[in-house]
Amino acid sequence: MHQSEILTHLGEERDKYFQAVSPPVIQTSNFCFRDLTNFRSAFRNELENHIYSRGNNPTVQILRSKLAALEGTEDALVFSSGSGAIAAAVIAQVQAGDHIVCVEGPYSWTHALLTQFLARFGVTHTFVDGRDISAIENAIQANTKVLYLESPSSLTFNLQDLAACAKLAQKHGLVSLIDNSFASPIFQQPAKLGIDLVLHSGTKYLNGHSDVVCGVVCGSKEKIFQIFNSEQMTLGSILPPHDAAMVIRGLRTLPLRMERVAESALIVARYLEAHSKVEQVIHPMLPAFPQYELARKQMSGAGGLFSVYFKAENLEKMETFIHSLKRFLIAVSWGGHESLIMPVAGFYGIEGREDSELPWNLVRFSIGLEDPNWLIEDIEQALAKL
Ligand SMILES: *Cc1c(COP(=O)(O)O)cnc(C)c1O
């Protein structure tokens, strides 16, 4: 289906709501039945019928159908956060005694899900260098059930060869999952390469305006129903109808926004790469990136995130540079309209943070929708102080 068809029409039943162009927010907790025949038929499938908004809500359903179509899967679920979606999708695949193979350096709360949460319930894990397919295969044990990927990962931008990983998972009977937040379905559609479940922090590009926290799981009808029935209904981390309407609105401009941030990020990244006070720029679509060929093969673009190592004599100089940037906001998260920096230096002196072991001259940039030359002007004046 054409992207424009998905974003403008799919899932929208305008006959049911006065031909309103934008879908209504069906702000209700429950739905009533004309009679017991209707009641009984609804309860045969709680995922598809309207009974209670923890299960199914019409506004949420519009969003689900658009997301599934964007990723090229049969169905999708939405959650109240990306972490809620990741936790539900992973937990649905395992029981005590099972093992998970996961790429190194996943999103921090995915790391905590494996190392702290699932460890308490007897599920073990191995972290592997996802750049090396044989390292992944060697980590698979008799009790391995899950292959968890994040490509590119959101700090190192390391990639995995998705088609090869999907084949490996099929060969060993594993369920393959990927966090696809960085590329978005505009630039990478892992299900088409054979990955079973595609996950998103919808907080990032899908909503795109820094005003909703949301998560997504896309996959086959069978796998989605299993997650719905066993995790979403019990753990209950659902997306409220109003937030779903916000994300539907965000999706309308997703292709435009992705095109803009991809282009702007490359302009800013190339400027930085050529600057004498920059040691290295890590961006999957720069030819200097070690996995550039693979990036070009499996992604049609990259989002607005990249990392930069600056040449700074000491932490103090680094702080002066960071504080001199006036057009970038210092913040976590990314994927909104606004440009951000997340400097590793910000984690210095906080006990127990893994990030504080990363080099303090590393800064992650998230380029937003502003004029890239206006952003470069700001970087230029700040670099003069480094
Ligand atoms: C933000 C993020 C998450 C978590 O999503 P939330 O919506 O914040 O819960 C997961 N994966 C990646 C790559 C992220 O950047």
JSON list of C-alpha atoms in Angstrom, two decimals, residues 94-252:
[
{"chain": "A", "resi": 94, "resn": "VAL", "atom": "CA", "xyz": [10.16, -16.57, 27.54]},
{"chain": "A", "resi": 95, "resn": "GLN", "atom": "CA", "xyz": [9.65, -18.54, 30.70]},
{"chain": "A", "resi": 96, "resn": "ALA", "atom": "CA", "xyz": [11.96, -19.52, 33.59]},
{"chain": "A", "resi": 97, "resn": "GLY", "atom": "CA", "xyz": [14.99, -21.42, 32.32]},
{"chain": "A", "resi": 98, "resn": "ASP", "atom": "CA", "xyz": [15.07, -19.72, 28.91]},
{"chain": "A", "resi": 99, "resn": "HIS", "atom": "CA", "xyz": [17.94, -17.70, 27.46]},
{"chain": "A", "resi": 100, "resn": "ILE", "atom": "CA", "xyz": [18.10, -14.51, 25.37]},
{"chain": "A", "resi": 101, "resn": "VAL", "atom": "CA", "xyz": [20.85, -13.44, 22.96]},
{"chain": "A", "resi": 102, "resn": "CYS", "atom": "CA", "xyz": [20.99, -9.65, 22.81]},
{"chain": "A", "resi": 103, "resn": "VAL", "atom": "CA", "xyz": [23.27, -7.19, 21.02]},
{"chain": "A", "resi": 104, "resn": "GLU", "atom": "CA", "xyz": [25.70, -5.20, 23.16]},
{"chain": "A", "resi": 105, "resn": "GLY", "atom": "CA", "xyz": [24.71, -1.74, 24.30]},
{"chain": "A", "resi": 106, "resn": "PRO", "atom": "CA", "xyz": [20.94, -1.87, 23.83]},
{"chain": "A", "resi": 107, "resn": "TYR", "atom": "CA", "xyz": [18.76, 1.00, 25.10]},
{"chain": "A", "resi": 108, "resn": "SER", "atom": "CA", "xyz": [19.45, 1.40, 28.84]},
{"chain": "A", "resi": 109, "resn": "TRP", "atom": "CA", "xyz": [16.08, 0.12, 30.11]},
{"chain": "A", "resi": 110, "resn": "THR", "atom": "CA", "xyz": [16.20, -2.83, 27.70]},
{"chain": "A", "resi": 111, "resn": "HIS", "atom": "CA", "xyz": [19.54, -3.63, 29.32]},
{"chain": "A", "resi": 112, "resn": "ALA", "atom": "CA", "xyz": [17.88, -3.38, 32.75]},
{"chain": "A", "resi": 113, "resn": "LEU", "atom": "CA", "xyz": [14.97, -5.59, 31.59]},
{"chain": "A", "resi": 114, "resn": "LEU", "atom": "CA", "xyz": [17.44, -8.41, 30.88]},
{"chain": "A", "resi": 115, "resn": "THR", "atom": "CA", "xyz": [20.02, -7.90, 33.61]},
{"chain": "A", "resi": 116, "resn": "GLN", "atom": "CA", "xyz": [17.73, -6.93, 36.50]},
{"chain": "A", "resi": 117, "resn": "PHE", "atom": "CA", "xyz": [14.11, -7.76, 35.79]},
{"chain": "A", "resi": 118, "resn": "LEU", "atom": "CA", "xyz": [14.14, -11.04, 33.83]},
{"chain": "A", "resi": 119, "resn": "ALA", "atom": "CA", "xyz": [17.15, -12.31, 35.79]},
{"chain": "A", "resi": 120, "resn": "ARG", "atom": "CA", "xyz": [14.86, -12.40, 38.86]},
{"chain": "A", "resi": 121, "resn": "PHE", "atom": "CA", "xyz": [12.56, -14.83, 37.05]},
{"chain": "A", "resi": 122, "resn": "GLY", "atom": "CA", "xyz": [15.27, -17.26, 35.91]},
{"chain": "A", "resi": 123, "resn": "VAL", "atom": "CA", "xyz": [15.69, -15.96, 32.36]},
{"chain": "A", "resi": 124, "resn": "THR", "atom": "CA", "xyz": [19.37, -15.60, 31.41]},
{"chain": "A", "resi": 125, "resn": "HIS", "atom": "CA", "xyz": [21.03, -13.63, 28.63]},
{"chain": "A", "resi": 126, "resn": "THR", "atom": "CA", "xyz": [24.28, -13.17, 26.68]},
{"chain": "A", "resi": 127, "resn": "PHE", "atom": "CA", "xyz": [25.31, -9.85, 25.14]},
{"chain": "A", "resi": 128, "resn": "VAL", "atom": "CA", "xyz": [27.13, -10.19, 21.81]},
{"chain": "A", "resi": 129, "resn": "ASP", "atom": "CA", "xyz": [28.86, -7.93, 19.31]},
{"chain": "A", "resi": 130, "resn": "GLY", "atom": "CA", "xyz": [26.06, -7.71, 16.76]},
{"chain": "A", "resi": 131, "resn": "ARG", "atom": "CA", "xyz": [28.46, -6.68, 13.99]},
{"chain": "A", "resi": 132, "resn": "ASP", "atom": "CA", "xyz": [29.73, -10.25, 13.92]},
{"chain": "A", "resi": 133, "resn": "ILE", "atom": "CA", "xyz": [27.17, -12.85, 12.79]},
{"chain": "A", "resi": 134, "resn": "SER", "atom": "CA", "xyz": [29.32, -15.77, 13.97]},
{"chain": "A", "resi": 135, "resn": "ALA", "atom": "CA", "xyz": [29.52, -14.22, 17.48]},
{"chain": "A", "resi": 136, "resn": "ILE", "atom": "CA", "xyz": [25.71, -14.20, 17.49]},
{"chain": "A", "resi": 137, "resn": "GLU", "atom": "CA", "xyz": [25.51, -17.82, 16.36]},
{"chain": "A", "resi": 138, "resn": "ASN", "atom": "CA", "xyz": [28.12, -18.93, 18.92]},
{"chain": "A", "resi": 139, "resn": "ALA", "atom": "CA", "xyz": [26.08, -17.38, 21.74]},
{"chain": "A", "resi": 140, "resn": "ILE", "atom": "CA", "xyz": [22.98, -19.46, 20.92]},
{"chain": "A", "resi": 141, "resn": "GLN", "atom": "CA", "xyz": [22.35, -22.22, 23.48]},
{"chain": "A", "resi": 142, "resn": "ALA", "atom": "CA", "xyz": [19.89, -25.13, 23.56]},
{"chain": "A", "resi": 143, "resn": "ASN", "atom": "CA", "xyz": [17.55, -23.02, 25.74]},
{"chain": "A", "resi": 144, "resn": "THR", "atom": "CA", "xyz": [17.82, -19.78, 23.70]},
{"chain": "A", "resi": 145, "resn": "LYS", "atom": "CA", "xyz": [14.41, -18.46, 22.67]},
{"chain": "A", "resi": 146, "resn": "VAL", "atom": "CA", "xyz": [15.02, -14.86, 21.65]},
{"chain": "A", "resi": 147, "resn": "LEU", "atom": "CA", "xyz": [17.40, -12.91, 19.42]},
{"chain": "A", "resi": 148, "resn": "TYR", "atom": "CA", "xyz": [17.15, -9.23, 20.38]},
{"chain": "A", "resi": 149, "resn": "LEU", "atom": "CA", "xyz": [18.53, -6.62, 17.97]},
{"chain": "A", "resi": 150, "resn": "GLU", "atom": "CA", "xyz": [18.87, -2.85, 17.89]},
{"chain": "A", "resi": 151, "resn": "SER", "atom": "CA", "xyz": [20.15, -1.59, 14.56]},
{"chain": "A", "resi": 152, "resn": "PRO", "atom": "CA", "xyz": [21.51, 1.00, 14.46]},
{"chain": "A", "resi": 153, "resn": "SER", "atom": "CA", "xyz": [21.89, 1.23, 18.23]},
{"chain": "A", "resi": 154, "resn": "SER", "atom": "CA", "xyz": [21.24, 4.72, 19.49]},
{"chain": "A", "resi": 155, "resn": "LEU", "atom": "CA", "xyz": [24.69, 5.65, 20.86]},
{"chain": "A", "resi": 156, "resn": "THR", "atom": "CA", "xyz": [27.31, 3.58, 18.99]},
{"chain": "A", "resi": 157, "resn": "PHE", "atom": "CA", "xyz": [25.21, 3.21, 15.80]},
{"chain": "A", "resi": 158, "resn": "ASN", "atom": "CA", "xyz": [26.51, -0.34, 15.36]},
{"chain": "A", "resi": 159, "resn": "LEU", "atom": "CA", "xyz": [24.46, -2.31, 12.84]},
{"chain": "A", "resi": 160, "resn": "GLN", "atom": "CA", "xyz": [23.48, -5.93, 12.51]},
{"chain": "A", "resi": 161, "resn": "ASP", "atom": "CA", "xyz": [22.96, -7.62, 9.15]},
{"chain": "A", "resi": 162, "resn": "LEU", "atom": "CA", "xyz": [19.20, -8.03, 9.52]},
{"chain": "A", "resi": 163, "resn": "ALA", "atom": "CA", "xyz": [18.59, -10.54, 6.73]},
{"chain": "A", "resi": 164, "resn": "ALA", "atom": "CA", "xyz": [21.40, -12.76, 8.06]},
{"chain": "A", "resi": 165, "resn": "CYS", "atom": "CA", "xyz": [20.09, -12.44, 11.64]},
{"chain": "A", "resi": 166, "resn": "ALA", "atom": "CA", "xyz": [16.56, -13.34, 10.54]},
{"chain": "A", "resi": 167, "resn": "LYS", "atom": "CA", "xyz": [17.88, -16.47, 8.78]},
{"chain": "A", "resi": 168, "resn": "LEU", "atom": "CA", "xyz": [19.90, -17.44, 11.83]},
{"chain": "A", "resi": 169, "resn": "ALA", "atom": "CA", "xyz": [16.88, -17.02, 14.09]},
{"chain": "A", "resi": 170, "resn": "GLN", "atom": "CA", "xyz": [14.76, -19.20, 11.80]},
{"chain": "A", "resi": 171, "resn": "LYS", "atom": "CA", "xyz": [17.46, -21.87, 11.66]},
{"chain": "A", "resi": 172, "resn": "HIS", "atom": "CA", "xyz": [17.60, -22.09, 15.47]},
{"chain": "A", "resi": 173, "resn": "GLY", "atom": "CA", "xyz": [13.88, -21.59, 16.11]},
{"chain": "A", "resi": 174, "resn": "LEU", "atom": "CA", "xyz": [14.30, -18.23, 17.86]},
{"chain": "A", "resi": 175, "resn": "VAL", "atom": "CA", "xyz": [11.93, -15.29, 17.85]},
{"chain": "A", "resi": 176, "resn": "SER", "atom": "CA", "xyz": [13.78, -12.28, 16.43]},
{"chain": "A", "resi": 177, "resn": "LEU", "atom": "CA", "xyz": [12.98, -8.79, 17.72]},
{"chain": "A", "resi": 178, "resn": "ILE", "atom": "CA", "xyz": [14.41, -5.43, 16.74]},
{"chain": "A", "resi": 179, "resn": "ASP", "atom": "CA", "xyz": [14.24, -1.96, 18.23]},
{"chain": "A", "resi": 180, "resn": "ASN", "atom": "CA", "xyz": [13.71, 0.08, 15.04]},
{"chain": "A", "resi": 181, "resn": "SER", "atom": "CA", "xyz": [13.27, 3.48, 16.73]},
{"chain": "A", "resi": 182, "resn": "PHE", "atom": "CA", "xyz": [16.31, 5.10, 15.13]},
{"chain": "A", "resi": 183, "resn": "ALA", "atom": "CA", "xyz": [15.64, 4.38, 11.45]},
{"chain": "A", "resi": 184, "resn": "SER", "atom": "CA", "xyz": [11.82, 4.53, 11.68]},
{"chain": "A", "resi": 185, "resn": "PRO", "atom": "CA", "xyz": [9.74, 2.56, 9.15]},
{"chain": "A", "resi": 186, "resn": "ILE", "atom": "CA", "xyz": [10.51, 5.28, 6.61]},
{"chain": "A", "resi": 187, "resn": "PHE", "atom": "CA", "xyz": [14.14, 4.18, 6.34]},
{"chain": "A", "resi": 188, "resn": "GLN", "atom": "CA", "xyz": [14.12, 0.54, 7.46]},
{"chain": "A", "resi": 189, "resn": "GLN", "atom": "CA", "xyz": [11.45, -2.16, 7.45]},
{"chain": "A", "resi": 190, "resn": "PRO", "atom": "CA", "xyz": [12.94, -5.15, 9.26]},
{"chain": "A", "resi": 191, "resn": "ALA", "atom": "CA", "xyz": [9.84, -7.38, 8.93]},
{"chain": "A", "resi": 192, "resn": "LYS", "atom": "CA", "xyz": [10.43, -7.38, 5.17]},
{"chain": "A", "resi": 193, "resn": "LEU", "atom": "CA", "xyz": [13.88, -8.84, 5.87]},
{"chain": "A", "resi": 194, "resn": "GLY", "atom": "CA", "xyz": [12.36, -11.60, 8.00]},
{"chain": "A", "resi": 195, "resn": "ILE", "atom": "CA", "xyz": [12.52, -10.17, 11.54]},
{"chain": "A", "resi": 196, "resn": "ASP", "atom": "CA", "xyz": [9.51, -11.35, 13.60]},
{"chain": "A", "resi": 197, "resn": "LEU", "atom": "CA", "xyz": [8.71, -8.39, 15.84]},
{"chain": "A", "resi": 198, "resn": "VAL", "atom": "CA", "xyz": [9.53, -4.73, 15.19]},
{"chain": "A", "resi": 199, "resn": "LEU", "atom": "CA", "xyz": [9.57, -2.44, 18.23]},
{"chain": "A", "resi": 200, "resn": "HIS", "atom": "CA", "xyz": [9.56, 1.32, 18.58]},
{"chain": "A", "resi": 201, "resn": "SER", "atom": "CA", "xyz": [9.75, 4.04, 21.08]},
{"chain": "A", "resi": 202, "resn": "GLY", "atom": "CA", "xyz": [6.91, 5.97, 19.44]},
{"chain": "A", "resi": 203, "resn": "THR", "atom": "CA", "xyz": [8.01, 8.86, 21.66]},
{"chain": "A", "resi": 204, "resn": "LYS", "atom": "CA", "xyz": [10.77, 9.51, 19.14]},
{"chain": "A", "resi": 205, "resn": "TYR", "atom": "CA", "xyz": [10.13, 9.93, 15.39]},
{"chain": "A", "resi": 206, "resn": "LEU", "atom": "CA", "xyz": [6.65, 8.39, 15.15]},
{"chain": "A", "resi": 207, "resn": "ASN", "atom": "CA", "xyz": [5.05, 11.06, 17.32]},
{"chain": "A", "resi": 208, "resn": "GLY", "atom": "CA", "xyz": [7.86, 13.48, 16.59]},
{"chain": "A", "resi": 209, "resn": "HIS", "atom": "CA", "xyz": [6.78, 16.52, 18.61]},
{"chain": "A", "resi": 210, "resn": "SER", "atom": "CA", "xyz": [8.19, 15.79, 22.09]},
{"chain": "A", "resi": 211, "resn": "ASP", "atom": "CA", "xyz": [4.76, 15.71, 23.71]},
{"chain": "A", "resi": 212, "resn": "VAL", "atom": "CA", "xyz": [3.78, 12.02, 23.98]},
{"chain": "A", "resi": 213, "resn": "VAL", "atom": "CA", "xyz": [5.47, 8.95, 25.47]},
{"chain": "A", "resi": 214, "resn": "CYS", "atom": "CA", "xyz": [4.44, 5.87, 23.50]},
{"chain": "A", "resi": 215, "resn": "GLY", "atom": "CA", "xyz": [5.59, 2.40, 22.40]},
{"chain": "A", "resi": 216, "resn": "VAL", "atom": "CA", "xyz": [4.86, 0.10, 19.46]},
{"chain": "A", "resi": 217, "resn": "VAL", "atom": "CA", "xyz": [5.12, -3.61, 18.63]},
{"chain": "A", "resi": 218, "resn": "CYS", "atom": "CA", "xyz": [4.50, -4.77, 15.04]},
{"chain": "A", "resi": 219, "resn": "GLY", "atom": "CA", "xyz": [4.26, -8.40, 13.92]},
{"chain": "A", "resi": 220, "resn": "SER", "atom": "CA", "xyz": [2.11, -11.24, 12.67]},
{"chain": "A", "resi": 221, "resn": "LYS", "atom": "CA", "xyz": [-1.51, -11.56, 13.81]},
{"chain": "A", "resi": 222, "resn": "GLU", "atom": "CA", "xyz": [-0.56, -14.63, 15.80]},
{"chain": "A", "resi": 223, "resn": "LYS", "atom": "CA", "xyz": [2.36, -13.06, 17.67]},
{"chain": "A", "resi": 224, "resn": "ILE", "atom": "CA", "xyz": [0.50, -9.81, 18.28]},
{"chain": "A", "resi": 225, "resn": "PHE", "atom": "CA", "xyz": [-2.51, -11.66, 19.70]},
{"chain": "A", "resi": 226, "resn": "GLN", "atom": "CA", "xyz": [-0.22, -13.63, 22.03]},
{"chain": "A", "resi": 227, "resn": "ILE", "atom": "CA", "xyz": [1.39, -10.42, 23.37]},
{"chain": "A", "resi": 228, "resn": "PHE", "atom": "CA", "xyz": [-2.02, -8.75, 23.68]},
{"chain": "A", "resi": 229, "resn": "ASN", "atom": "CA", "xyz": [-3.55, -11.63, 25.58]},
{"chain": "A", "resi": 230, "resn": "SER", "atom": "CA", "xyz": [-0.67, -12.54, 27.85]},
{"chain": "A", "resi": 231, "resn": "GLU", "atom": "CA", "xyz": [1.17, -9.24, 28.48]},
{"chain": "A", "resi": 232, "resn": "GLN", "atom": "CA", "xyz": [-0.74, -6.18, 27.38]},
{"chain": "A", "resi": 233, "resn": "MET", "atom": "CA", "xyz": [-3.98, -7.18, 29.11]},
{"chain": "A", "resi": 234, "resn": "THR", "atom": "CA", "xyz": [-2.24, -8.27, 32.33]},
{"chain": "A", "resi": 235, "resn": "LEU", "atom": "CA", "xyz": [0.48, -5.61, 32.64]},
{"chain": "A", "resi": 236, "resn": "GLY", "atom": "CA", "xyz": [-1.90, -3.02, 31.18]},
{"chain": "A", "resi": 237, "resn": "SER", "atom": "CA", "xyz": [0.57, -0.46, 29.83]},
{"chain": "A", "resi": 238, "resn": "ILE", "atom": "CA", "xyz": [-1.85, 0.80, 27.17]},
{"chain": "A", "resi": 239, "resn": "LEU", "atom": "CA", "xyz": [-1.79, 4.04, 25.17]},
{"chain": "A", "resi": 240, "resn": "PRO", "atom": "CA", "xyz": [-4.69, 6.34, 26.10]},
{"chain": "A", "resi": 241, "resn": "PRO", "atom": "CA", "xyz": [-7.00, 7.42, 23.21]},
{"chain": "A", "resi": 242, "resn": "HIS", "atom": "CA", "xyz": [-5.96, 11.06, 23.36]},
{"chain": "A", "resi": 243, "resn": "ASP", "atom": "CA", "xyz": [-2.28, 10.15, 23.05]},
{"chain": "A", "resi": 244, "resn": "ALA", "atom": "CA", "xyz": [-3.15, 7.82, 20.16]},
{"chain": "A", "resi": 245, "resn": "ALA", "atom": "CA", "xyz": [-4.79, 10.74, 18.35]},
{"chain": "A", "resi": 246, "resn": "MET", "atom": "CA", "xyz": [-1.65, 12.82, 18.93]},
{"chain": "A", "resi": 247, "resn": "VAL", "atom": "CA", "xyz": [0.53, 10.09, 17.40]},
{"chain": "A", "resi": 248, "resn": "ILE", "atom": "CA", "xyz": [-1.85, 9.73, 14.42]},
{"chain": "A", "resi": 249, "resn": "ARG", "atom": "CA", "xyz": [-1.36, 13.47, 13.86]},
{"chain": "A", "resi": 250, "resn": "GLY", "atom": "CA", "xyz": [2.41, 13.04, 14.20]},
{"chain": "A", "resi": 251, "resn": "LEU", "atom": "CA", "xyz": [2.42, 10.25, 11.60]},
{"chain": "A", "resi": 252, "resn": "ARG", "atom": "CA", "xyz": [0.85, 12.52, 8.97]}
]
